[in-house]
Coordinates of C-alpha atoms in Angstrom, one line a residue:
X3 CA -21.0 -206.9 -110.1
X4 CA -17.3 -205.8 -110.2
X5 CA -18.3 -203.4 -113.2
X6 CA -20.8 -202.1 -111.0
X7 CA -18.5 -201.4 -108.0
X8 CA -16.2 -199.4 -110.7
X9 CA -18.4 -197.1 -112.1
X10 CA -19.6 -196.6 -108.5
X11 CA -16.3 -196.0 -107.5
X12 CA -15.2 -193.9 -110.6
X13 CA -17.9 -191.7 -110.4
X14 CA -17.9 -191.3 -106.3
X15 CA -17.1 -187.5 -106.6
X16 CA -20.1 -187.1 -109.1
X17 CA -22.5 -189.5 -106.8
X18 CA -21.4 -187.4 -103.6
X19 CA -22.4 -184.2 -105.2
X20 CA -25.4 -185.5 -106.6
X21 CA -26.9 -186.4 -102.8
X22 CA -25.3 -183.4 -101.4
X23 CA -27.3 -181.8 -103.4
X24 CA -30.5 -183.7 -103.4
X25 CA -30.1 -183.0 -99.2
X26 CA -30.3 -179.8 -99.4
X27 CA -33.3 -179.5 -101.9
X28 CA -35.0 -181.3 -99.4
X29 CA -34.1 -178.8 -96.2
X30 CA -34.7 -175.6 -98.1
X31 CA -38.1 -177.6 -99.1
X32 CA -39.0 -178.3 -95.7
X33 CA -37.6 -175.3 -94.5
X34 CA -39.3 -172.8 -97.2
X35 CA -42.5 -174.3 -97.3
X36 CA -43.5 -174.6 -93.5
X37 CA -41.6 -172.4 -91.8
X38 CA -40.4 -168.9 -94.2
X39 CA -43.6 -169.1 -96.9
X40 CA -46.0 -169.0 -94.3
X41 CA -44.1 -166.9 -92.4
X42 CA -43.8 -164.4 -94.9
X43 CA -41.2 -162.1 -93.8
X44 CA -38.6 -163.4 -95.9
X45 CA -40.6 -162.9 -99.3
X46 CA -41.6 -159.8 -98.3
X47 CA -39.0 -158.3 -97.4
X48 CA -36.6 -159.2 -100.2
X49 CA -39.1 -158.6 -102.6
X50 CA -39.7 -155.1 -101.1
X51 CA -35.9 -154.6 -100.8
X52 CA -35.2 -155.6 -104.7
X53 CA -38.6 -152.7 -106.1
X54 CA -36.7 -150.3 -103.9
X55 CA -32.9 -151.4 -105.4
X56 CA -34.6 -151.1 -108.7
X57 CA -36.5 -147.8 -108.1
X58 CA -33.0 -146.5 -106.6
X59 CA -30.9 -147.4 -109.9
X60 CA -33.5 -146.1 -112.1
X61 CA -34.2 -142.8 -109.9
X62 CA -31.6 -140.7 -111.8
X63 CA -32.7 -141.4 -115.0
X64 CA -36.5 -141.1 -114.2
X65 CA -37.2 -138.5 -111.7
X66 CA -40.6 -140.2 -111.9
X67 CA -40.1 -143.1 -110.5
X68 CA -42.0 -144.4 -107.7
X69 CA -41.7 -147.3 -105.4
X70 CA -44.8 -148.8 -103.6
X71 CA -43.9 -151.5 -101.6
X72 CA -43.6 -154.2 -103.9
X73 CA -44.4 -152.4 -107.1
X74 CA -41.9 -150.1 -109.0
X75 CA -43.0 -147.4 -111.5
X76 CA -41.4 -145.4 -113.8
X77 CA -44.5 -143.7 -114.9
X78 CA -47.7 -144.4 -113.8
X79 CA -48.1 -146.2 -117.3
X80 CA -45.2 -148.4 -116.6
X81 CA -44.5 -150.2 -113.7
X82 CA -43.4 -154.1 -112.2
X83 CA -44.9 -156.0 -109.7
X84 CA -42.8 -157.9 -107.4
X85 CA -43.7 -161.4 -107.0
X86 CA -42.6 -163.9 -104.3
X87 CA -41.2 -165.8 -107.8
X88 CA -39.0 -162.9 -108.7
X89 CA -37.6 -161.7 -105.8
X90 CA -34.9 -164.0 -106.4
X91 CA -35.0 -166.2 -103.2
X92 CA -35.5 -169.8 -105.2
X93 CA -32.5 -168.7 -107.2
X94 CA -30.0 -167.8 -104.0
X95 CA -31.2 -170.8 -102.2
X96 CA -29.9 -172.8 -105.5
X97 CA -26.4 -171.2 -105.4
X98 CA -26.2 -171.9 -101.5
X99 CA -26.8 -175.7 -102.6
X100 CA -24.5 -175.9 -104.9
X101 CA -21.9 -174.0 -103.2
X102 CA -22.2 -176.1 -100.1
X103 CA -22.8 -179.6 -102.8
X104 CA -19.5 -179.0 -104.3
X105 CA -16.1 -179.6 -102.7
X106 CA -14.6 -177.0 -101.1
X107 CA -13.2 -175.7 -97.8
X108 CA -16.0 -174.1 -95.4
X109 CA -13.2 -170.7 -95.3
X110 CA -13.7 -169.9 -98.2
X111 CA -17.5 -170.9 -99.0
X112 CA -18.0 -168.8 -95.4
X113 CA -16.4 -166.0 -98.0
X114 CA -18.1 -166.9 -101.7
X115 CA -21.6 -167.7 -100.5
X116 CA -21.8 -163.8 -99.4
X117 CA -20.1 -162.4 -102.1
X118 CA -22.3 -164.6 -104.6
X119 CA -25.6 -163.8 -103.2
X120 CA -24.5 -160.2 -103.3
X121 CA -23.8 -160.7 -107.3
X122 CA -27.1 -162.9 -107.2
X123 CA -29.4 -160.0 -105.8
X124 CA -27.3 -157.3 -108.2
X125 CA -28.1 -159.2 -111.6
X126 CA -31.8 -159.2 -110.3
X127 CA -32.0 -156.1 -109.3
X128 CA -30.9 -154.9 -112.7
X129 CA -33.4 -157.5 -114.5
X130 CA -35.6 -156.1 -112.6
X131 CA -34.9 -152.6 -113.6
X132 CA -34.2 -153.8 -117.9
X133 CA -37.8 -155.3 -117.4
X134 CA -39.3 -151.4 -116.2
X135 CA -37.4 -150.3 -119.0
X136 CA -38.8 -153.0 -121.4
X137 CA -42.5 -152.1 -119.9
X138 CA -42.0 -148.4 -120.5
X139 CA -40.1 -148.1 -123.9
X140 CA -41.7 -151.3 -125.5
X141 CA -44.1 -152.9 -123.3
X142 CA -45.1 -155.4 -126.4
X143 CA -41.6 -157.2 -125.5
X144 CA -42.2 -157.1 -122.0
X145 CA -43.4 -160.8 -121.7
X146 CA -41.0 -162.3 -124.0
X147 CA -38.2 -160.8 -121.7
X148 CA -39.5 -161.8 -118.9
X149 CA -39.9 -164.9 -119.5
X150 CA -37.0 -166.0 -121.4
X151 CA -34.4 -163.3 -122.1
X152 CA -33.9 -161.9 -118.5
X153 CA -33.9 -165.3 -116.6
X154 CA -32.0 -167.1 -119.0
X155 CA -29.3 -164.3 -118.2
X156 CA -30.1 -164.7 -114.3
X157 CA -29.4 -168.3 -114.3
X158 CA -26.0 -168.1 -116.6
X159 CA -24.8 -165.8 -113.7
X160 CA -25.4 -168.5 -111.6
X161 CA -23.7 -171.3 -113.4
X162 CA -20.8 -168.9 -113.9
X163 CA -20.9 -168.6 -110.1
X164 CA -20.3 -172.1 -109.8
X165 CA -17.9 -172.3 -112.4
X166 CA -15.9 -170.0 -110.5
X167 CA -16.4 -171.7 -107.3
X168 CA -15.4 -175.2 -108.8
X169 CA -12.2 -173.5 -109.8
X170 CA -11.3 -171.6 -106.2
X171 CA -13.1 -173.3 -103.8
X172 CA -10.7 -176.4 -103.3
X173 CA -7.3 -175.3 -103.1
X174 CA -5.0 -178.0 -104.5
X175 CA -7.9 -179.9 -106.2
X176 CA -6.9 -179.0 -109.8
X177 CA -3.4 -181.2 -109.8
X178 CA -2.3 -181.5 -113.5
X179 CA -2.0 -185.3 -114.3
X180 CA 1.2 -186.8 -115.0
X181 CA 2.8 -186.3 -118.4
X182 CA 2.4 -189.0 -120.5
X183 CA 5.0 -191.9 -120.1
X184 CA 5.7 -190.9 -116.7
X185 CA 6.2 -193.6 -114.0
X186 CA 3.5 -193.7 -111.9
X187 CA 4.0 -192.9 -108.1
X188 CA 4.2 -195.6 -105.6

């Protein structure tokens, strides 16, 4: 029982995060699926908002792009559809969670969470934009980036996200421990 109690105690940072985190799956769920998904408003307009941040990157480049509400073309050939899926929303609701899971002071996650779902909707919109290339310069890869190459790079912007926050957002949490035959304090 006492070993229990330790590991319990020795891991309380790791448990803490670990319901934190398991809390706010469970709003967003409830939140997301019967109030925003039925809604609508939300998917729609962020996935209109990413085809038109795609078509506006790739509009120098390709005076023929088009954007269509949800779909972006480059040609009429070549052209994405986006998806409630891909509009990114799942993957800035999971950087919220962890940002607010972690330790931290709410000044600066009131500062990171913005800043980090700007860099969240950036890397899509620029997936987004590699995939139209993909579709109109080698359409045969187009699946095999979509659905490894792109997202894989999505969600490593993420964890480097929280990588960064883990280092900033505590101030004073990253003490060095005491040198080695040092007395401890009392």
């Amino acid at each position: 029982m006492d070993a229990a109690r330790d590991i319990l105690r020795s891991n309380r940072t790791l448990y803490l995060f670990l319901g934190k985190m398991v809390a706010a799956y469970a709003v967003w769920f409830v939140l997301y699926d019967l109030w925003l998904l039925p809604d609508g408003r939300l998917d729609t307009w962020l996935s209109t908002s990413v085809a038109s941040w795609t078509g506006s990157l790739l509009a120098p480049f390709y005076d023929t792009t088009v954007v269509d509400g949800r779909t972006v073309w480059i040609s009429r050939e070549a052209g994405i559809y986006i998806e409630n899926g891909c509009n990114g929303l799942s993957a800035l609701s999971l950087f919220v969670g962890f940002i607010v899971a972690y330790p931290g002071t709410w000044a600066r996650r009131a500062l990171f969470i913005p800043l980090g779902l700007l860099a969240i909707v950036a890397t899509n919109v620029i997936r987004c934009a590699i995939l139209l290339l993909v579709s109109h310069h080698a359409p045969s890869l187009f699946d095999s980036v979509h659905g490894f190459h792109a997202l894989f790079v999505f969600y490593v912007v993420i964890f480097l996200l929280w990588v960064a926050w883990a280092h900033w957002g505590e101030p004073g949490s990253r003490e060095e421990p005491p040198a080695a035959g040092a007395e401890p304090a009392l």
